[in-house]
Short mmCIF file of C-alpha atoms in Angstrom, two decimals:
data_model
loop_
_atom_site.label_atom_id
_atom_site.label_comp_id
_atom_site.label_asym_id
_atom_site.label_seq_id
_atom_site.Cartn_x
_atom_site.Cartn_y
_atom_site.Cartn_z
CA UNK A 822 -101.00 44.84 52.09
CA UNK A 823 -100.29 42.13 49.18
CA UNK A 824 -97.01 41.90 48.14
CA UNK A 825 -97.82 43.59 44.87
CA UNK A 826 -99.51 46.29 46.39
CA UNK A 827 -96.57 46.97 48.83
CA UNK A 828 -94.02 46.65 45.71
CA UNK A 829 -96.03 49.42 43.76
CA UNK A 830 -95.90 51.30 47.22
CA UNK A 831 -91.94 50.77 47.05
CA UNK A 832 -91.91 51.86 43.80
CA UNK A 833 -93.06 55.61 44.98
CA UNK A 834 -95.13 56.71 42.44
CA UNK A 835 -95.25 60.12 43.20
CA UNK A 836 -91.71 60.69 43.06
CA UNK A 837 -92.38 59.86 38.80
CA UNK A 838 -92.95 63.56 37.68
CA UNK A 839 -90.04 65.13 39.10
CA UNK A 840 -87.82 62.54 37.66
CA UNK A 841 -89.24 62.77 34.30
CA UNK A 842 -88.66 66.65 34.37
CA UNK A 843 -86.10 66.79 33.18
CA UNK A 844 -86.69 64.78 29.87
CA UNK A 845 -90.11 67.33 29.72
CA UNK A 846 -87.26 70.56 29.11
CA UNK A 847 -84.82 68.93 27.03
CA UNK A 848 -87.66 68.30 24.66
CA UNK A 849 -88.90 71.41 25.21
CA UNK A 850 -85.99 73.42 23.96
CA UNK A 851 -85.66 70.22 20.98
CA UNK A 852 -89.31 71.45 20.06
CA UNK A 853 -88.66 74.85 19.94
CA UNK A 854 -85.77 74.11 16.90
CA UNK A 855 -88.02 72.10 15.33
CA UNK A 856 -86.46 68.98 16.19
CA UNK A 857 -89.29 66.75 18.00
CA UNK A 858 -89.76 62.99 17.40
CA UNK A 859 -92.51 61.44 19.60
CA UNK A 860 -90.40 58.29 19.69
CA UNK A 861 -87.47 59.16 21.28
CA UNK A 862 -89.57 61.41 24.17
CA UNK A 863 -91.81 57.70 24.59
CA UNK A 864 -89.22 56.33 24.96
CA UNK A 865 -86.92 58.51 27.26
CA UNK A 866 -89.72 58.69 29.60
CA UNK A 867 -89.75 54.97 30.05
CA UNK A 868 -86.08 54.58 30.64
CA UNK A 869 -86.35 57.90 33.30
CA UNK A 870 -88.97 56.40 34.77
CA UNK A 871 -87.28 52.88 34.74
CA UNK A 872 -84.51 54.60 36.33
CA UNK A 873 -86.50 55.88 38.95
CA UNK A 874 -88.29 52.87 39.70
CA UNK A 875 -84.85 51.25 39.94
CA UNK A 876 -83.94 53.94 42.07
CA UNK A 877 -86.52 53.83 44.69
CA UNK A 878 -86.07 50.16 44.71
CA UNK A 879 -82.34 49.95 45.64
CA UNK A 880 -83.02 52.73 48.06
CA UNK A 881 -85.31 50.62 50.15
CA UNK A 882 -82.98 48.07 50.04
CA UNK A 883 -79.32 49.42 50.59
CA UNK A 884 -81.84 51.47 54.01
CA UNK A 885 -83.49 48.34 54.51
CA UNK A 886 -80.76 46.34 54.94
CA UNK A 887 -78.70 48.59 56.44
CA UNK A 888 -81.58 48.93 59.46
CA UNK A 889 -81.51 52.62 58.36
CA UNK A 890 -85.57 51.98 57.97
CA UNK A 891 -86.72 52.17 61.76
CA UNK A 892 -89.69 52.82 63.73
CA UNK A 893 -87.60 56.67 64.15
CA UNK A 894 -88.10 57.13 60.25
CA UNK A 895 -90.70 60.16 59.78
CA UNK A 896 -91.94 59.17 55.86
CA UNK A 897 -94.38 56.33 55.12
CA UNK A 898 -93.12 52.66 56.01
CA UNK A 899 -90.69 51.14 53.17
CA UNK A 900 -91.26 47.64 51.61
CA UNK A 901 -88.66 45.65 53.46
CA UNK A 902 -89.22 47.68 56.93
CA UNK A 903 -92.71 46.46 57.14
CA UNK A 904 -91.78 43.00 56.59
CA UNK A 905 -93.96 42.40 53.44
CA UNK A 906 -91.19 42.36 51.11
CA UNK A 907 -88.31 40.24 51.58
CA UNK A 908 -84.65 41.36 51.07
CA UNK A 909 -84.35 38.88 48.62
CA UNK A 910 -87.35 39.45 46.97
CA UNK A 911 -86.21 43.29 46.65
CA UNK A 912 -83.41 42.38 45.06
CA UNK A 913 -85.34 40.58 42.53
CA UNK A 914 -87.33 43.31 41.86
CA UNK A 915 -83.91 45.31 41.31
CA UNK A 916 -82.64 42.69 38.71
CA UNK A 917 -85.60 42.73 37.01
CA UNK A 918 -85.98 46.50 37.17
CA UNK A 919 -82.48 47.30 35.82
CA UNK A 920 -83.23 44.63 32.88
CA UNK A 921 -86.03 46.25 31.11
CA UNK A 922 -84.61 49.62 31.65
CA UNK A 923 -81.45 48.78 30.08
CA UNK A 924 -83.68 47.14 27.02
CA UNK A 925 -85.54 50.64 26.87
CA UNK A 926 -82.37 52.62 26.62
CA UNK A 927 -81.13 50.82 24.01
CA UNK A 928 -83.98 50.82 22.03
CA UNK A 929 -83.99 54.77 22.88
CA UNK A 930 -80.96 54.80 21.30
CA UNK A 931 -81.21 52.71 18.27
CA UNK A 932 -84.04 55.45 17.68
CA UNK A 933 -82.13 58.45 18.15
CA UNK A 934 -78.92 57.35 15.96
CA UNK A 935 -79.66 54.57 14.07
CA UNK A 936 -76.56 52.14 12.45
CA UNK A 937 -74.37 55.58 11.29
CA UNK A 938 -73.55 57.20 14.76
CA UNK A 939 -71.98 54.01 16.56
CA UNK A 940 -69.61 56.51 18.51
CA UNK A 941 -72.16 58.65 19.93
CA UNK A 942 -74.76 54.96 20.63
CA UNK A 943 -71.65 53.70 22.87
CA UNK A 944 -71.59 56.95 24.52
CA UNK A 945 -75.55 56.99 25.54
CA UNK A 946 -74.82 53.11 26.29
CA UNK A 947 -72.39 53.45 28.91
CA UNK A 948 -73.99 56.56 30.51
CA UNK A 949 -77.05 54.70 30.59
CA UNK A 950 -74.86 51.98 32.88
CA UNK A 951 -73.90 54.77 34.54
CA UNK A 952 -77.64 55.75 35.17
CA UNK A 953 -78.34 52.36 36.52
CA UNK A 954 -75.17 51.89 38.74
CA UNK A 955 -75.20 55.54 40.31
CA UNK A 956 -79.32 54.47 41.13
CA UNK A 957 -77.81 51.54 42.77
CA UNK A 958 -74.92 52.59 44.79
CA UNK A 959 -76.97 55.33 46.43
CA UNK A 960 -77.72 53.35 49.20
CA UNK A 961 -76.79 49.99 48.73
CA UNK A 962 -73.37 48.20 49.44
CA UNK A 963 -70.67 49.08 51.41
CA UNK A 964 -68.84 52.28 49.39
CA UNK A 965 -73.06 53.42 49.06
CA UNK A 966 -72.50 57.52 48.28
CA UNK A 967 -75.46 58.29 49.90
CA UNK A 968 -74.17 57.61 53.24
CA UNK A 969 -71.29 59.55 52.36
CA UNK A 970 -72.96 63.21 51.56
CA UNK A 971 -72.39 62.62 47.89
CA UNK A 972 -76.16 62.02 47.20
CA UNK A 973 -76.45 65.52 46.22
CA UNK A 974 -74.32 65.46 43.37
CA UNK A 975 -75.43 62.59 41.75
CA UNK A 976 -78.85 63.97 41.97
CA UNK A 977 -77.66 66.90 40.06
CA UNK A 978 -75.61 64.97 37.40
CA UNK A 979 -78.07 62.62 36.62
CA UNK A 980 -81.27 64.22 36.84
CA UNK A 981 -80.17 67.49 35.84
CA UNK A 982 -77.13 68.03 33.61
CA UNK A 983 -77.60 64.39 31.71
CA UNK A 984 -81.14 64.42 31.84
CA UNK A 985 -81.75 67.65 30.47
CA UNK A 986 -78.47 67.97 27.83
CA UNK A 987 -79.07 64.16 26.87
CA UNK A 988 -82.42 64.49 26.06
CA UNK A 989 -81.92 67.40 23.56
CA UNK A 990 -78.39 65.67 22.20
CA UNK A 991 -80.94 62.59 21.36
CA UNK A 992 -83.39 64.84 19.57
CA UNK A 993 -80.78 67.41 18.00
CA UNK A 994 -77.59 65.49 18.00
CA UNK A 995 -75.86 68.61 18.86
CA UNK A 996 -74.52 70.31 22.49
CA UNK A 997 -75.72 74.06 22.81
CA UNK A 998 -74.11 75.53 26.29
CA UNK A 999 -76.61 77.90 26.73
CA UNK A 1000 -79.43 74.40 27.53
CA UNK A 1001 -76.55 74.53 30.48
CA UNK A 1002 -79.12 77.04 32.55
CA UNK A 1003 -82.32 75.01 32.36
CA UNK A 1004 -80.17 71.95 33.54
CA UNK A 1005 -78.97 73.53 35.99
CA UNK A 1006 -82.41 74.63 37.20
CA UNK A 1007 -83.83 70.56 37.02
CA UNK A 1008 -80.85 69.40 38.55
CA UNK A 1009 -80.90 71.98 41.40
CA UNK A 1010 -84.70 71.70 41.96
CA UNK A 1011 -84.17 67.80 41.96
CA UNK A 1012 -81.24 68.43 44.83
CA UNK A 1013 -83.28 70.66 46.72
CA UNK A 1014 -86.26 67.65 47.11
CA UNK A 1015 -83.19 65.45 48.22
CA UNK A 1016 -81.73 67.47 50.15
CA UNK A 1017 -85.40 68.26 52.21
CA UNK A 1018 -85.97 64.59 52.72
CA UNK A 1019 -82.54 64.21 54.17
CA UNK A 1020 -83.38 67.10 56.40
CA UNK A 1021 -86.74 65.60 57.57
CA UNK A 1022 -84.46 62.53 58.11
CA UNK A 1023 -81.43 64.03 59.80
CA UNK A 1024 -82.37 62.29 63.27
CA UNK A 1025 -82.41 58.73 62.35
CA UNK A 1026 -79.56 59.23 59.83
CA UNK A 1027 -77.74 60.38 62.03
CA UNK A 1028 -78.48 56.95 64.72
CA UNK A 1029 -77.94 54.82 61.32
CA UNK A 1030 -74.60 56.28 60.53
CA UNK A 1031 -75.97 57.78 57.22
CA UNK A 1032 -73.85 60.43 56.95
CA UNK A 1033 -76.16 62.99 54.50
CA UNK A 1034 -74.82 66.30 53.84
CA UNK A 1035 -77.50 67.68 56.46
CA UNK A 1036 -75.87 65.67 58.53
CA UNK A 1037 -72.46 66.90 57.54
CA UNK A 1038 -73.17 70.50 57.60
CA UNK A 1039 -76.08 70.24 60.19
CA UNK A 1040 -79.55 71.75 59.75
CA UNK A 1041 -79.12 75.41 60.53
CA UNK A 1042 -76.59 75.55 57.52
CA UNK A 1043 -78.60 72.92 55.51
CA UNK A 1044 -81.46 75.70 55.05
CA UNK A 1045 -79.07 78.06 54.04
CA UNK A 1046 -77.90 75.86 51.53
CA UNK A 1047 -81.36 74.63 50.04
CA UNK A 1048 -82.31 78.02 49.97
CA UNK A 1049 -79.27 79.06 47.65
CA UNK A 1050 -80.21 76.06 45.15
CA UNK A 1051 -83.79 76.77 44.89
CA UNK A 1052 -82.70 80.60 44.42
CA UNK A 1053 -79.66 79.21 41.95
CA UNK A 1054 -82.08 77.01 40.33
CA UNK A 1055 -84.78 80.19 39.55
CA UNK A 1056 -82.40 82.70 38.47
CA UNK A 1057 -80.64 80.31 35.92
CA UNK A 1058 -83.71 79.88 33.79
CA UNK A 1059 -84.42 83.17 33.70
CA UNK A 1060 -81.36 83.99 32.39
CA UNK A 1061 -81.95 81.01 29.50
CA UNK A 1062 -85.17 83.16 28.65
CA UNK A 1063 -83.50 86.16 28.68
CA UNK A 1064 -80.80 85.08 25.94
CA UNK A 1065 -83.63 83.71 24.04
CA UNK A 1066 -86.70 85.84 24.45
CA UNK A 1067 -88.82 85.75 21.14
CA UNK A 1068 -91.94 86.81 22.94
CA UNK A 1069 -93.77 87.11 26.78
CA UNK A 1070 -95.34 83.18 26.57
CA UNK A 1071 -91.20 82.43 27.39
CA UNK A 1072 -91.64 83.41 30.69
CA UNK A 1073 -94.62 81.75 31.63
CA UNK A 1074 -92.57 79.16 33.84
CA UNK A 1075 -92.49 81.89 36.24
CA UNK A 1076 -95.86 80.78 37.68
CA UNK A 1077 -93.98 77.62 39.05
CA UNK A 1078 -91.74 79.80 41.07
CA UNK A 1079 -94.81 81.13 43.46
CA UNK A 1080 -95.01 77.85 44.88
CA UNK A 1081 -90.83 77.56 45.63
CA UNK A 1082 -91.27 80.69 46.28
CA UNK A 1083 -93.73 80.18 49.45
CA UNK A 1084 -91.79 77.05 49.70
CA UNK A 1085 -88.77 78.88 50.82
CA UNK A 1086 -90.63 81.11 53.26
CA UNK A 1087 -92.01 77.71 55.09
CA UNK A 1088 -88.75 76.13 55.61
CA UNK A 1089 -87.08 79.28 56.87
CA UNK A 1090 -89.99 79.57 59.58
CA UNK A 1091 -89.64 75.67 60.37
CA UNK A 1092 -88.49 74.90 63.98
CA UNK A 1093 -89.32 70.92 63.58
CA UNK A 1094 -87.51 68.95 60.77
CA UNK A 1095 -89.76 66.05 61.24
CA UNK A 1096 -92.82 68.42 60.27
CA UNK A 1097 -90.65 69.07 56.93
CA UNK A 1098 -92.19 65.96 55.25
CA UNK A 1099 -95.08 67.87 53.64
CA UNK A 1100 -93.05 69.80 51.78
CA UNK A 1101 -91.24 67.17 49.34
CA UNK A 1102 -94.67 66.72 47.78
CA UNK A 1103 -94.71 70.51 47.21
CA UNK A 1104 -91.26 70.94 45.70
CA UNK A 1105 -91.40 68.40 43.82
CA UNK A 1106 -94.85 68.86 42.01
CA UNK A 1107 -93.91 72.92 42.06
CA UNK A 1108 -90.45 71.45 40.30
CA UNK A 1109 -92.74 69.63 37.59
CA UNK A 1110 -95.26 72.55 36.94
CA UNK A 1111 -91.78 74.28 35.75
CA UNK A 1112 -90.89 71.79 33.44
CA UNK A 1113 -94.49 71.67 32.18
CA UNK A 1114 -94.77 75.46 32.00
CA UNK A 1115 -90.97 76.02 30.27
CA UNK A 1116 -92.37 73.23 27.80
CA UNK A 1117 -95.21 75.50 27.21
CA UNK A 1118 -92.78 78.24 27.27
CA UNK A 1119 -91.14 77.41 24.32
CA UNK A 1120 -93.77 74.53 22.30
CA UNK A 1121 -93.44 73.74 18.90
CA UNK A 1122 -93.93 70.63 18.09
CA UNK A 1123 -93.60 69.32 14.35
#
């Protein structure tokens, strides 16, 4: 492969829609209160997908460096493990990454508050550092929470609580708790594709000294636990429809849960964690059907 065929590879395309979920129900619920600017969701999805790019760059080189990218690894061959891609050219990529996603934030901002709400722009400003430090320190450097079993928590900060809650706030400029439940369901769906990678991973991680929560807890308990999220993350929508029902159509995100649903029933009947890796393509395209479907749910764009 050419270099810039290998550094779209790194950039892992697929994992785009569940990242930009979350930014898909926060203008959802926006929409529903009339509230919808086409600008702001442009340009939300370009920092959330900057973000992600930025993500899936430091994470192949914090492993890459590391060695944590072997010839044990079960998922497709990163950038820097095949060779293609230099550290140093990664870390270009990085620098360059976190630069245009920084410049799309703040013009995100500039839309969603103009000159009058300087408090509340130097609020979205610093989260948005934040955004782009917490996508960095997953797996790079030497305090890197992702070898620590903090990845999971992050995941559910960032791409469920902020995402979700900051998205409306920039539409709305207001905080309603009850948006709390559908964050909670983006966040905990986003986990629960984390959280499966790490246990299709738990055998190398554990030779690389990447100390996952799988690895923490071990894989018997780690199914346990991604089957309480994914059961956390249905149930707390539900209850968001439930406090707002106006008609049937607000359940139609329910179709999204047949596919966790049968999901859940595969990994409890898995005996091989390395045979796991089909599933984070499920999840996470089940996990974007919901947002699709909730913004269905609850469309009313103005």
């Amino acid at each position: 492969m050419t270099k810039a065929k290998t550094l779209l590879s790194a950039a892992r395309l697929r994992t785009l829609p569940l990242s930009i979920s979350g930014i898909i129900v926060g203008t959802a619920i926006a929409s529903s209160e009339g509230k919808f600017n086409i600008y702001i969701l442009i340009f939300a999805l370009i920092t959330t997908v900057g973000l992600q790019v930025l993500s899936n760059f430091a994470n192949d080189y914090g492993d890459g460096v590391k060695g944590t990218d072997n010839l044990e690894r079960v998922g497709p061959m990163r950038a820097i493990q095949s060779g293609v891609i230099s550290d140093k050219e990664m870390l270009k990529a990085i620098i360059v990454t976190t630069i245009l996603t920084l410049i799309a934030a703040v013009l995100l901002i500039y839309i969603s508050f103009g000159k009058d709400n300087i408090l509340y722009s130097l609020f979205f400003f610093f989260l948005g550092i934040a955004a782009v430090i917490a996508a960095i320190k997953y797996t790079v450097g030497k305090s890197a929470y992702g070898y620590n079993g903090l990845g999971d928590v992050f995941v559910f900060i960032f791409f469920g609580l902020v995402s979700v809650i900051g998205t409306y706030f920039l539409y709305s400029k207001e905080f309603n708790i009850e948006i709390l439940l559908p964050a909670i369901t983006v966040g905990l769906l986003s986990v629960g594709v984390l959280n499966l990678n790490n246990m299709r991973d738990v055998n190398s991680d554990k030779k690389s000294n990447k100390n996952t929560l799988v690895v923490k807890i071990g894989i018997v308990k780690a199914k346990r636990y991604h089957i309480s999220i994914l059961i956390t993350a249905m149930v707390s929508t539900v209850l968001y429809a439930l406090l707002n029902y106006q008609s049937p159509l607000n359940f139609l995100f329910l179709i999204s849960y047949v596919p966790i649903i049968l999901h859940i029933k595969r990994v409890i009947h898995n005996n091989n964690s390395s045979e796991l890796d089909p599933e984070l393509k499920k999840l996470a395209l089940s996990s974007f059907l919901f947002a699709l479907l909730f913004l269905l749910s609850y469309n009313n764009f103005s």
